[in-house]
Amino acid sequence: MSKVIGIDLGTTNSCVAVMENGEPMIIPNSEGGRTTPSVVGFAKDGERIVGEAAKRQQAVNSDRTILSIKRDMGSDRRIRIDGKSYTPQEISAMILQKLRRDAESYLGEKVDRAVITVPAYFTDAQRQATKDAGRIAGLEVLRIINEPTAAAFAYGLDHGQAQKILVYDLGGGTFDVSLIEIGDGVIEVLATSGDNHLGGDDFDERIVDYVISEYKKNEKVDLRRDTAALLRVREAAEKAKRELSTQLKTDIVLPFLMQDKNGTHHLEMSITRAIFDELTHDLVERTCGPVNQVMTDAALQMSALSQVLLVGGSTRIPAVQEMVKRLTGKIPAKTLNPDECVAMGAALQGEKLSAGSGNGMVVSSAAQNVILMDVTPLSLSIETVGGISTKIIDRNTTIPTRHSQIFTTAAPFQTSVDIKVLQGERHFARDNKLLGNFRLSGIRRAMAGVPQIEVTFEIDANGIVKVTAKDLGTGNQQAITISSTTNMSEDEIRRAMEDARQYEAWDRERKEALETRNEAESLVFETEQALSKDKTCDKETKKQIKEQVSHLRKALGKTKPDSITKTEADELARLSEQLKSAASALHPEP
Ligand code: AMP
């Protein structure tokens, strides 16, 4: 059976791991990087570029480059490129497709199963959208798991004794904090909180704002007017931020940044860690709220914590580490690479799932029967009289789970009820997110308060919710599996899968055509070299070879590397073969 890969599908970067000899191992991408930017670019010729190359081209192709698509998962946003509209799932699938292909070429075997991680704060619609993205990319998603849970699992391997652990995960675009309990062979998430609109990008933006306002003050030039200049500043800001994690001062140097009627503008500026800390102080402080929240939810003092784990690239920022230390009173553990441990945890889970553990619990042979449980990130309720949200499942309930409650009718002789399923912590239904609704009809006519309607919520191990309403009088029942209206229908997913497969075939064909073209170019060059050095062939043979070279060169001249077609490549291959056989008569002197 094929290997299961663990994918940390991040807002800014993604990472893939696989189990090798019982240990999780990071799979480098085709460019050699251990993480892959979650960036998709559409070249003018329709080619899709994903990862490092897409990130590199964004400065010159900004309106056709898609960043941080994870923020839009589960939303109804559509991305329009060349008259075609893409869902966030389809864009995410392009990233997943690259990760899968890179994993396949690294492992030398087909990869079609994965465990994918999402922030603990993700709603059902966002989880479902992530699962759909996996399917579109040709992956069977065995499980969607929370990122902090995966990290805890990766760390949990070495810890046998009972302990409570805080996982502080500050990535590129999301912040998650989770309280994990390890002990008695069980890893349990006791509480989660966070902010899925806070991450390293915000820190970059603070540097960008600072650089731009300083530049405006000193040079009287507004860099925001120039998209390409702005992107270069943003890139440089992120680099500066990284450098400030290990250095006390860094320089931003951007020559030829912008051109206007007054000439060319260059940028040179220094930023100290003290300035950076001042610019980002409130962002770091903002993470305290969710940390305190999980402790309150679990009714625990900081002193109950045995360990604090740092996850996510942004936890390399010294001020973040200092704050966590100050707030929790613990020195955070960093034995695993913060960018990689989530994918490693996912790979560990993948192996256990593929070994066939059931019931939503993961049994690790490496950790001697460690069981991992997830929790619901938000409460689930239904709307009742007066627009009240009546909770059926509380947030932070371990999943899979099933809860039932009996309701009745509010009006006399009411024969149907509308069930509105809500997600969120607010008292009134209108303030929570409506996940879906359905009607149970055929209720026996009776006075208000007489019919008994049992509403059951079931959440499977992936966090997918099924709601059933049953009239206990008639046995009549109705159910829905929540898939938000913003998510894709089965038909749309199938179409997108087909598109992705076609694109993959087209991409392969294009690569092969380009390779043929490159080989033909080299062949022309090598044959000309051989012709000039040959002393044995007669004039006539040489003339014939020269003619063949000229044919091939002409055919090459008619093609463009960016848009070479299969027919053109076939013609080049045919001419190359002819030339090769003719050129075999040459015996160039060394
Ligand atoms: P992740 O999503 O975990 O890959 O985290 C990505 C975020 O971490 C991005 O915003 C990066 O800029 C940030 N990051 C990576 N390395 C560092 C570093 N050495 N110092 C500060 N931030 C970093």
Coordinates of C-alpha atoms and ligand atoms in Angstrom, one line a residue:
M1 CA 0.0 0.0 0.0
S2 CA 1.3 3.5 -0.8
K3 CA 2.7 5.7 1.8
V4 CA 0.6 8.4 3.5
I5 CA 2.0 11.8 3.6
G6 CA 1.4 14.4 6.3
I7 CA 0.7 17.9 5.0
D8 CA 0.9 21.1 6.9
L9 CA -1.0 23.3 4.4
G10 CA 0.0 26.7 5.8
T11 CA -1.1 30.2 5.0
T12 CA 2.3 31.3 3.9
N13 CA 4.3 28.1 3.7
S14 CA 3.4 24.4 3.5
C15 CA 5.4 21.4 4.5
V16 CA 5.2 17.7 3.8
A17 CA 6.5 14.8 5.9
V18 CA 6.5 11.0 5.6
M19 CA 7.4 8.2 7.9
E20 CA 10.7 6.5 7.1
N21 CA 11.9 3.7 9.4
G22 CA 9.5 4.7 12.1
E23 CA 10.5 8.3 12.1
P24 CA 8.8 11.3 10.5
M25 CA 11.0 12.8 7.8
I26 CA 10.5 16.1 5.9
I27 CA 10.2 15.7 2.1
P28 CA 12.1 18.4 0.3
N29 CA 10.3 20.0 -2.7
S30 CA 11.7 19.9 -6.2
E31 CA 13.7 23.1 -5.6
G32 CA 15.3 21.5 -2.5
G33 CA 13.4 23.6 0.0
R34 CA 12.0 22.0 3.2
T35 CA 8.9 24.2 3.1
T36 CA 7.1 25.4 0.0
P37 CA 5.5 28.9 -0.2
S38 CA 1.7 28.5 -0.5
V39 CA 1.7 30.8 -3.5
V40 CA 0.1 30.2 -6.9
G41 CA 0.9 32.3 -10.0
F42 CA -0.7 32.2 -13.4
A43 CA 1.7 33.0 -16.2
K44 CA 0.5 34.9 -19.2
D45 CA 0.5 31.6 -21.3
G46 CA -1.8 29.9 -18.8
E47 CA 0.9 28.0 -17.1
R48 CA 0.4 27.6 -13.3
I49 CA 3.4 28.3 -11.2
V50 CA 3.4 27.1 -7.6
G51 CA 5.8 27.6 -4.7
E52 CA 9.1 29.3 -4.7
A53 CA 8.9 30.2 -8.4
A54 CA 5.4 31.7 -7.9
K55 CA 6.7 33.7 -5.0
R56 CA 9.6 35.0 -7.1
Q57 CA 7.5 36.1 -10.0
Q58 CA 4.9 37.9 -7.8
A59 CA 6.6 41.3 -8.1
V60 CA 6.2 41.3 -11.8
N61 CA 2.9 39.5 -12.0
S62 CA 1.2 40.7 -8.8
D63 CA -2.4 40.7 -10.1
R64 CA -2.1 37.1 -11.3
T65 CA -0.5 35.8 -8.1
I66 CA -2.5 34.4 -5.3
L67 CA -1.2 34.5 -1.7
S68 CA -2.6 33.3 1.6
I69 CA -5.5 31.5 0.0
K70 CA -6.0 29.6 3.3
R71 CA -7.6 32.7 4.7
D72 CA -10.4 32.3 2.2
M73 CA -11.0 28.6 2.6
G74 CA -14.7 28.0 3.2
S75 CA -15.7 31.4 1.9
D76 CA -17.5 32.2 -1.3
R77 CA -14.6 34.2 -2.7
R78 CA -13.8 33.5 -6.4
I79 CA -10.6 34.3 -8.1
R80 CA -11.0 35.3 -11.7
I81 CA -8.1 34.7 -14.0
D82 CA -8.4 34.9 -17.8
G83 CA -12.1 34.7 -17.7
K84 CA -12.1 31.6 -15.5
S85 CA -13.3 31.6 -11.9
Y86 CA -11.5 29.5 -9.3
T87 CA -12.7 28.6 -5.8
P88 CA -10.3 28.8 -2.9
Q89 CA -10.4 25.0 -2.8
E90 CA -9.2 24.8 -6.4
I91 CA -6.3 27.2 -5.7
S92 CA -5.4 25.2 -2.6
A93 CA -5.6 22.1 -4.7
M94 CA -2.9 23.5 -7.0
I95 CA -0.6 23.9 -4.0
L96 CA -1.4 20.3 -2.8
Q97 CA -0.9 19.0 -6.3
K98 CA 2.6 20.4 -6.3
L99 CA 3.3 19.0 -2.9
R100 CA 2.0 15.6 -4.0
R101 CA 4.0 15.6 -7.2
D102 CA 7.2 16.6 -5.4
A103 CA 6.6 13.9 -2.8
E104 CA 6.1 11.3 -5.6
S105 CA 9.3 12.2 -7.4
Y106 CA 11.2 12.2 -4.1
L107 CA 9.8 8.9 -2.9
G108 CA 9.8 7.4 -6.4
E109 CA 6.3 6.1 -5.9
K110 CA 2.7 7.1 -6.3
V111 CA 1.2 9.1 -3.5
D112 CA -2.5 9.4 -3.2
R113 CA -3.3 9.5 0.6
A114 CA -2.7 12.2 3.1
V115 CA -3.4 13.7 6.5
I116 CA -3.8 17.4 6.2
T117 CA -3.7 19.9 9.1
V118 CA -5.8 23.0 9.7
P119 CA -5.8 25.6 12.4
A120 CA -7.9 24.6 15.5
Y121 CA -10.1 27.6 14.8
F122 CA -11.2 26.4 11.4
T123 CA -15.0 26.0 11.1
D124 CA -16.7 23.0 9.6
A125 CA -17.0 24.8 6.2
Q126 CA -13.2 25.5 6.3
R127 CA -12.4 21.9 7.2
Q128 CA -14.7 20.6 4.5
A129 CA -13.1 23.0 1.9
T130 CA -9.7 21.7 2.9
K131 CA -10.8 18.1 2.4
D132 CA -12.3 19.0 -1.0
A133 CA -9.0 20.7 -2.0
G134 CA -7.2 17.4 -1.2
R135 CA -9.6 15.4 -3.3
I136 CA -9.3 17.8 -6.2
A137 CA -5.5 17.4 -6.0
G138 CA -5.9 13.6 -6.3
L139 CA -5.4 12.9 -2.6
E140 CA -7.6 10.8 -0.4
V141 CA -7.7 12.8 2.8
L142 CA -7.6 10.2 5.6
R143 CA -8.1 12.8 8.2
I144 CA -8.1 16.5 8.8
I145 CA -6.4 17.3 12.1
N146 CA -5.7 20.5 14.1
E147 CA -2.2 21.9 13.6
P148 CA -1.4 22.2 17.4
T149 CA -2.7 18.7 17.9
A150 CA -0.3 17.4 15.2
A151 CA 2.6 19.3 16.8
A152 CA 1.7 17.9 20.2
F153 CA 1.7 14.5 18.8
A154 CA 5.2 15.0 17.2
Y155 CA 6.5 16.2 20.5
G156 CA 4.5 13.8 22.5
L157 CA 6.5 10.9 21.4
D158 CA 9.2 11.4 23.9
H159 CA 6.9 12.1 26.9
G160 CA 5.5 9.2 28.8
Q161 CA 4.5 10.9 32.1
A162 CA 1.3 12.7 32.7
Q163 CA 1.6 16.4 31.9
K164 CA -0.3 19.5 30.6
I165 CA 1.3 21.2 27.6
L166 CA 0.6 24.6 26.0
V167 CA 1.1 24.7 22.3
Y168 CA 1.7 28.2 21.1
D169 CA 1.6 28.3 17.3
L170 CA 2.3 31.6 15.5
G171 CA 2.6 31.0 11.7
G172 CA 2.5 33.3 8.7
G173 CA -1.2 34.0 8.9
T174 CA -2.8 32.3 11.9
F175 CA -2.3 32.1 15.6
D176 CA -3.5 29.0 17.5
V177 CA -3.0 28.2 21.1
S178 CA -4.0 24.8 22.6
L179 CA -3.8 23.2 25.9
I180 CA -2.9 19.5 25.6
E181 CA -2.9 16.8 28.2
I182 CA -0.5 13.9 27.8
G183 CA -0.8 11.0 30.2
D184 CA -2.0 7.5 30.7
G185 CA -1.3 6.8 27.0
V186 CA -3.7 9.6 25.9
I187 CA -3.0 12.9 24.3
E188 CA -6.1 15.1 24.7
V189 CA -6.7 18.7 23.6
L190 CA -8.3 20.3 26.6
A191 CA -9.0 23.7 25.1
T192 CA -8.1 25.7 22.0
S193 CA -8.3 29.4 21.1
G194 CA -6.6 31.7 18.7
D195 CA -7.0 34.3 16.0
N196 CA -7.0 33.1 12.4
H197 CA -6.1 36.6 11.2
L198 CA -2.9 37.1 13.1
G199 CA 0.5 35.9 12.0
G200 CA 4.0 36.7 10.5
D201 CA 2.4 38.7 7.6
D202 CA 1.2 41.3 10.1
F203 CA 4.7 41.6 11.5
D204 CA 6.0 42.1 7.9
E205 CA 3.3 44.7 7.3
R206 CA 4.5 46.8 10.3
I207 CA 8.0 46.9 8.8
V208 CA 6.5 47.9 5.4
D209 CA 4.5 50.7 7.0
Y210 CA 7.5 51.9 8.9
V211 CA 9.8 51.8 5.8
I212 CA 7.2 53.6 3.6
S213 CA 6.5 56.3 6.1
E214 CA 10.1 57.0 6.8
Y215 CA 10.8 57.1 3.1
K216 CA 8.0 59.5 2.5
K217 CA 9.2 61.7 5.4
N218 CA 12.8 61.7 4.1
E219 CA 12.5 61.5 0.3
K220 CA 8.9 62.8 -0.2
V221 CA 8.1 59.8 -2.3
D222 CA 5.1 57.5 -1.8
L223 CA 6.2 54.0 -2.5
R224 CA 2.6 52.7 -2.2
R225 CA 1.8 54.2 -5.6
D226 CA 4.1 51.7 -7.2
T227 CA 2.9 48.1 -6.9
A228 CA 6.2 46.5 -8.0
A229 CA 8.1 48.7 -5.5
L230 CA 5.7 47.9 -2.8
L231 CA 6.2 44.2 -3.4
R232 CA 9.9 44.5 -3.2
V233 CA 9.6 46.4 0.0
R234 CA 7.4 43.7 1.4
E235 CA 9.9 41.0 0.4
A236 CA 12.7 42.9 2.0
A237 CA 10.7 43.5 5.1
E238 CA 10.1 39.8 5.6
K239 CA 13.8 39.1 5.1
A240 CA 14.7 41.9 7.6
K241 CA 12.3 40.4 10.1
R242 CA 14.0 37.0 9.9
E243 CA 17.4 38.6 10.3
L244 CA 16.2 40.5 13.4
S245 CA 15.5 37.2 15.0
T246 CA 19.3 36.6 15.3
Q247 CA 20.7 40.0 14.8
L248 CA 20.2 43.3 16.7
K249 CA 20.3 45.4 13.5
T250 CA 19.7 44.8 9.8
D251 CA 19.8 46.9 6.6
I252 CA 17.2 47.1 3.9
V253 CA 18.9 48.0 0.6
L254 CA 16.7 48.3 -2.5
P255 CA 18.5 50.0 -5.4
F256 CA 16.4 51.2 -8.4
L257 CA 13.2 50.8 -6.5
M258 CA 11.1 53.3 -8.3
Q259 CA 11.2 55.7 -11.2
D260 CA 9.2 58.9 -11.5
K261 CA 9.5 62.3 -13.2
N262 CA 12.2 63.3 -10.7
G263 CA 14.3 60.3 -11.6
T264 CA 15.3 57.0 -10.0
H265 CA 14.8 56.3 -6.3
H266 CA 16.9 53.9 -4.3
L267 CA 16.2 52.8 -0.7
E268 CA 18.7 52.2 2.0
M269 CA 17.5 52.0 5.6
S270 CA 18.6 50.3 8.9
I271 CA 16.2 48.7 11.3
T272 CA 17.2 47.7 14.8
R273 CA 15.5 45.0 16.8
A274 CA 14.4 47.6 19.3
I275 CA 12.5 49.5 16.6
F276 CA 11.0 46.2 15.3
D277 CA 9.9 45.2 18.8
E278 CA 8.3 48.6 19.3
L279 CA 6.5 48.4 15.9
T280 CA 5.1 44.9 16.7
H281 CA 4.6 45.1 20.5
D282 CA 0.8 45.1 20.2
L283 CA 0.8 42.1 17.9
V284 CA 2.8 40.1 20.4
E285 CA 0.6 41.3 23.2
R286 CA -2.5 40.3 21.2
T287 CA -1.5 36.7 21.5
C288 CA -1.8 36.8 25.3
G289 CA -5.6 37.0 25.2
P290 CA -6.1 33.5 23.6
V291 CA -3.4 32.0 25.9
N292 CA -5.3 33.3 29.0
Q293 CA -8.6 32.1 27.4
V294 CA -7.5 28.5 27.1
M295 CA -6.3 28.4 30.7
T296 CA -9.6 29.9 31.8
D297 CA -11.6 27.4 29.7
A298 CA -9.7 24.5 31.2
A299 CA -9.9 26.2 34.7
L300 CA -6.1 25.9 35.1
Q301 CA -3.4 28.1 36.5
M302 CA -0.2 28.6 34.4
S303 CA 1.6 26.7 37.2
A304 CA -0.2 23.5 36.1
L305 CA 1.7 23.6 32.8
S306 CA 4.6 21.2 32.5
Q307 CA 5.8 22.5 29.1
V308 CA 5.2 25.1 26.5
L309 CA 5.8 24.2 22.8
L310 CA 6.6 26.8 20.2
V311 CA 5.3 26.1 16.7
G312 CA 5.3 28.2 13.5
G313 CA 8.0 30.2 12.0
S314 CA 7.0 33.4 13.8
T315 CA 7.9 31.9 17.1
R316 CA 11.5 32.5 16.2
I317 CA 10.9 36.2 17.0
P318 CA 12.8 36.9 20.3
A319 CA 10.0 39.2 21.6
V320 CA 7.5 36.4 21.1
Q321 CA 9.6 33.9 23.0
E322 CA 10.2 36.4 25.8
M323 CA 6.4 37.1 26.1
V324 CA 5.5 33.4 26.2
K325 CA 8.2 32.9 28.9
R326 CA 6.9 35.9 30.9
L327 CA 3.2 34.9 30.6
T328 CA 3.5 31.2 31.3
G329 CA 6.6 31.2 33.6
K330 CA 8.1 28.4 31.5
I331 CA 11.0 28.3 29.2
P332 CA 9.5 27.2 25.9
A333 CA 10.7 23.9 24.3
K334 CA 12.1 24.2 20.8
T335 CA 13.6 20.8 20.2
L336 CA 11.7 20.3 16.9
N337 CA 11.9 22.8 14.1
P338 CA 8.8 25.1 14.5
D339 CA 8.2 25.1 10.8
E340 CA 8.3 21.3 10.5
C341 CA 6.8 19.7 13.5
V342 CA 3.1 20.0 12.4
A343 CA 3.8 18.1 9.1
M344 CA 5.8 15.6 11.2
G345 CA 2.8 15.0 13.5
A346 CA 0.5 14.7 10.5
A347 CA 2.8 12.0 9.0
L348 CA 2.8 10.1 12.3
Q349 CA -0.9 10.2 12.2
G350 CA -1.0 9.1 8.6
E351 CA 1.0 6.0 9.4
K352 CA -1.3 5.1 12.2
L353 CA -4.4 5.6 10.2
S354 CA -3.1 3.6 7.3
A355 CA -2.3 0.8 9.8
G356 CA -6.0 0.9 10.4
S357 CA -6.8 2.2 13.8
G358 CA -10.5 3.2 14.0
N359 CA -12.9 5.3 15.9
G360 CA -11.1 8.5 15.4
M361 CA -8.4 7.6 17.8
V362 CA -4.9 7.3 16.7
V363 CA -2.7 4.6 18.2
S364 CA 1.0 5.1 17.9
S365 CA 3.3 2.1 18.0
A366 CA 6.2 4.5 18.5
A367 CA 4.6 6.0 21.5
Q368 CA 3.3 2.8 22.9
N369 CA -0.4 3.2 22.5
V370 CA -0.6 7.0 22.7
I371 CA -4.2 8.0 21.8
L372 CA -4.8 11.4 20.2
M373 CA -8.1 13.2 20.5
D374 CA -9.4 16.3 18.9
V375 CA -11.9 18.8 20.1
T376 CA -14.6 21.0 18.6
P377 CA -13.2 24.5 18.2
L378 CA -16.6 26.2 18.6
S379 CA -19.9 25.4 20.2
L380 CA -22.8 24.0 18.0
S381 CA -26.3 24.9 18.7
I382 CA -29.8 25.2 17.1
E383 CA -32.0 28.3 17.1
T384 CA -35.0 28.1 19.5
V385 CA -37.9 30.4 20.4
G386 CA -36.8 34.1 20.6
G387 CA -33.8 33.6 18.3
I388 CA -31.8 32.0 21.1
S389 CA -28.9 29.8 20.3
T390 CA -29.4 26.6 22.3
K391 CA -26.1 24.7 22.6
I392 CA -26.1 21.0 21.8
I393 CA -22.4 20.5 21.8
D394 CA -20.1 22.8 23.8
R395 CA -16.8 24.0 22.4
N396 CA -13.8 22.0 23.3
T397 CA -15.7 18.7 23.4
T398 CA -13.6 15.8 22.4
I399 CA -14.5 14.3 19.0
P400 CA -15.9 12.1 17.5
T401 CA -19.0 12.9 19.6
R402 CA -22.8 12.5 19.6
H403 CA -25.3 14.5 21.6
S404 CA -29.1 14.5 21.6
Q405 CA -31.7 16.7 23.1
I406 CA -35.5 16.7 23.0
F407 CA -37.3 19.8 21.8
T408 CA -40.9 20.5 21.2
T409 CA -43.2 22.8 19.2
A410 CA -43.9 26.4 20.2
A411 CA -47.3 26.9 18.5
P412 CA -50.5 24.8 18.7
F413 CA -51.0 22.3 15.8
Q414 CA -47.6 23.0 14.4
T415 CA -46.8 20.3 11.9
S416 CA -43.2 21.3 10.9
V417 CA -40.1 22.7 12.6
D418 CA -37.2 24.5 11.0
I419 CA -33.9 23.4 12.4
K420 CA -31.2 26.0 12.1
V421 CA -27.7 24.8 12.9
L422 CA -25.4 27.4 14.3
Q423 CA -21.7 27.6 15.2
G424 CA -20.3 30.0 17.7
E425 CA -20.3 31.2 21.3
R426 CA -22.9 34.0 21.2
H427 CA -26.2 34.0 23.0
F428 CA -28.4 35.0 20.0
A429 CA -28.6 32.9 16.8
R430 CA -28.1 36.0 14.6
D431 CA -24.6 36.6 16.1
N432 CA -23.5 33.0 15.3
K433 CA -22.6 31.5 12.0
L434 CA -25.4 29.6 10.3
L435 CA -24.0 26.3 9.1
G436 CA -27.2 25.0 7.5
N437 CA -30.9 24.5 8.0
F438 CA -33.6 22.0 7.1
R439 CA -37.2 21.4 7.8
L440 CA -38.8 18.4 9.6
S441 CA -42.4 18.1 8.5
G442 CA -45.2 15.6 9.1
I443 CA -45.3 16.2 12.9
R444 CA -48.6 14.9 14.3
R445 CA -51.1 17.7 15.1
A446 CA -51.0 18.5 18.8
M447 CA -51.0 21.3 21.3
A448 CA -47.8 23.2 21.7
G449 CA -45.3 21.5 23.9
V450 CA -46.7 18.0 23.2
P451 CA -44.6 16.6 20.2
Q452 CA -41.2 15.3 21.1
I453 CA -38.5 16.1 18.6
E454 CA -35.1 14.6 19.2
V455 CA -32.3 16.6 17.7
T456 CA -29.0 14.7 17.4
F457 CA -25.6 16.2 16.5
E458 CA -22.9 13.9 15.4
I459 CA -19.3 15.0 14.7
D460 CA -17.0 12.6 13.0
A461 CA -13.3 12.4 13.5
N462 CA -12.7 15.0 10.8
G463 CA -15.0 17.5 12.5
I464 CA -17.7 17.0 9.9
V465 CA -21.2 17.6 11.5
K466 CA -24.3 15.6 10.8
V467 CA -27.6 16.8 12.4
T468 CA -30.7 14.7 12.6
A469 CA -34.2 15.7 13.8
K470 CA -36.6 12.9 14.7
D471 CA -40.3 13.2 15.6
L472 CA -40.5 10.6 18.3
G473 CA -44.3 10.4 17.8
T474 CA -44.2 9.3 14.2
G475 CA -40.6 8.1 13.8
N476 CA -40.3 10.6 11.0
Q477 CA -36.8 12.0 10.6
Q478 CA -34.7 14.4 8.5
A479 CA -30.9 14.9 8.5
I480 CA -28.3 17.1 7.0
T481 CA -24.6 16.8 6.8
I482 CA -23.3 20.3 7.1
S483 CA -21.6 21.5 4.1
S484 CA -21.8 25.3 3.9
T485 CA -23.4 26.9 0.8
T486 CA -20.1 28.4 0.1
N487 CA -18.5 25.0 -0.3
M488 CA -18.4 23.2 -3.5
S489 CA -21.0 20.7 -4.6
E490 CA -20.0 17.1 -5.5
D491 CA -20.4 18.0 -9.2
E492 CA -18.1 21.0 -8.8
I493 CA -15.5 18.9 -7.0
R494 CA -15.6 16.3 -9.7
R495 CA -15.2 18.9 -12.4
A496 CA -12.3 20.5 -10.6
M497 CA -10.7 17.1 -10.1
E498 CA -11.0 16.5 -13.8
D499 CA -9.5 20.0 -14.5
A500 CA -6.6 19.3 -12.2
R501 CA -5.9 15.9 -13.9
Q502 CA -6.1 17.5 -17.3
Y503 CA -3.8 20.3 -16.2
E504 CA -1.3 17.8 -14.8
A505 CA -1.3 15.9 -18.1
W506 CA -0.9 19.2 -20.0
D507 CA 1.9 20.3 -17.7
R508 CA 3.7 17.0 -18.2
E509 CA 3.3 17.4 -22.0
R510 CA 4.6 20.9 -21.9
K511 CA 7.7 19.9 -19.8
E512 CA 8.5 17.1 -22.2
A513 CA 8.1 19.5 -25.2
L514 CA 10.4 22.0 -23.6
E515 CA 13.0 19.2 -22.9
T516 CA 12.8 18.1 -26.5
R517 CA 13.4 21.7 -27.6
N518 CA 16.4 22.1 -25.2
E519 CA 17.9 18.8 -26.5
A520 CA 17.4 20.0 -30.1
E521 CA 19.2 23.2 -29.3
S522 CA 22.1 21.4 -27.7
L523 CA 22.2 19.0 -30.6
V524 CA 22.6 21.8 -33.1
F525 CA 25.4 23.3 -31.0
E526 CA 27.2 20.0 -30.5
T527 CA 26.9 19.0 -34.2
E528 CA 28.3 22.3 -35.3
Q529 CA 31.2 21.8 -32.9
A530 CA 31.8 18.3 -34.2
L531 CA 31.6 19.5 -37.8
S532 CA 34.2 22.1 -37.3
K533 CA 36.6 19.6 -35.7
D534 CA 36.0 16.7 -38.0
K535 CA 38.8 15.7 -40.4
T536 CA 37.5 12.4 -41.7
C537 CA 34.2 13.1 -43.5
D538 CA 33.9 13.9 -47.1
K539 CA 32.5 17.2 -48.3
E540 CA 29.2 15.7 -49.5
T541 CA 28.5 14.1 -46.1
K542 CA 29.3 17.3 -44.3
K543 CA 27.1 19.2 -46.7
Q544 CA 24.2 16.9 -45.9
I545 CA 24.8 17.2 -42.2
K546 CA 24.9 21.0 -42.5
E547 CA 21.5 20.9 -44.3
Q548 CA 20.0 18.8 -41.5
V549 CA 21.4 21.3 -39.0
S550 CA 19.9 24.1 -40.9
H551 CA 16.5 22.3 -41.0
L552 CA 16.5 21.8 -37.3
R553 CA 17.6 25.3 -36.6
K554 CA 14.8 26.7 -38.8
A555 CA 12.2 24.5 -37.0
L556 CA 13.7 25.7 -33.7
G557 CA 13.4 29.3 -34.8
K558 CA 9.7 28.8 -35.3
T559 CA 9.1 27.7 -31.7
K560 CA 9.1 29.7 -28.5
P561 CA 10.1 28.1 -25.2
D562 CA 7.1 29.6 -23.4
S563 CA 4.5 28.3 -25.8
I564 CA 5.9 25.3 -27.6
T565 CA 3.2 22.8 -28.7
K566 CA 3.3 19.0 -28.8
T567 CA 3.2 19.1 -32.7
E568 CA 6.2 21.4 -32.8
A569 CA 8.0 19.2 -30.3
D570 CA 7.3 16.1 -32.3
E571 CA 8.7 17.8 -35.4
L572 CA 11.8 18.8 -33.5
A573 CA 12.2 15.2 -32.2
R574 CA 11.9 13.9 -35.8
L575 CA 14.5 16.3 -37.2
S576 CA 16.8 15.6 -34.2
E577 CA 16.7 11.9 -34.8
Q578 CA 17.6 12.4 -38.5
L579 CA 20.4 14.8 -37.6
K580 CA 21.7 12.4 -34.9
S581 CA 21.9 9.5 -37.4
A582 CA 23.6 11.7 -40.0
A583 CA 26.0 13.1 -37.5
S584 CA 27.1 9.7 -36.4
A585 CA 29.4 9.8 -39.4
L586 CA 31.4 12.6 -37.8
H587 CA 34.6 11.8 -36.0
P588 CA 35.7 15.0 -34.4
E589 CA 39.2 15.2 -33.1
P590 CA 39.3 15.7 -29.4
Ligands
AMP1 P1 5.0 29.0 9.0 O1 3.6 29.3 8.5 O2 5.0 28.2 10.3 O3 5.9 28.4 8.0 O4 5.5 30.4 9.4 C1 5.8 31.3 8.4 C2 6.0 32.6 9.0 O5 7.2 32.5 9.9 C3 6.3 33.7 8.0 O6 5.6 34.9 8.3 C4 7.8 33.9 8.1 O7 8.2 35.2 7.8 C5 8.0 33.6 9.6 N1 9.4 33.3 9.9 C6 10.1 32.3 9.4 N2 11.4 32.3 9.9 C7 11.4 33.3 10.8 C8 12.5 33.9 11.6 N3 13.7 33.4 11.6 N4 12.1 35.0 12.3 C9 10.9 35.5 12.3 N5 9.9 35.1 11.5 C10 10.2 34.0 10.8

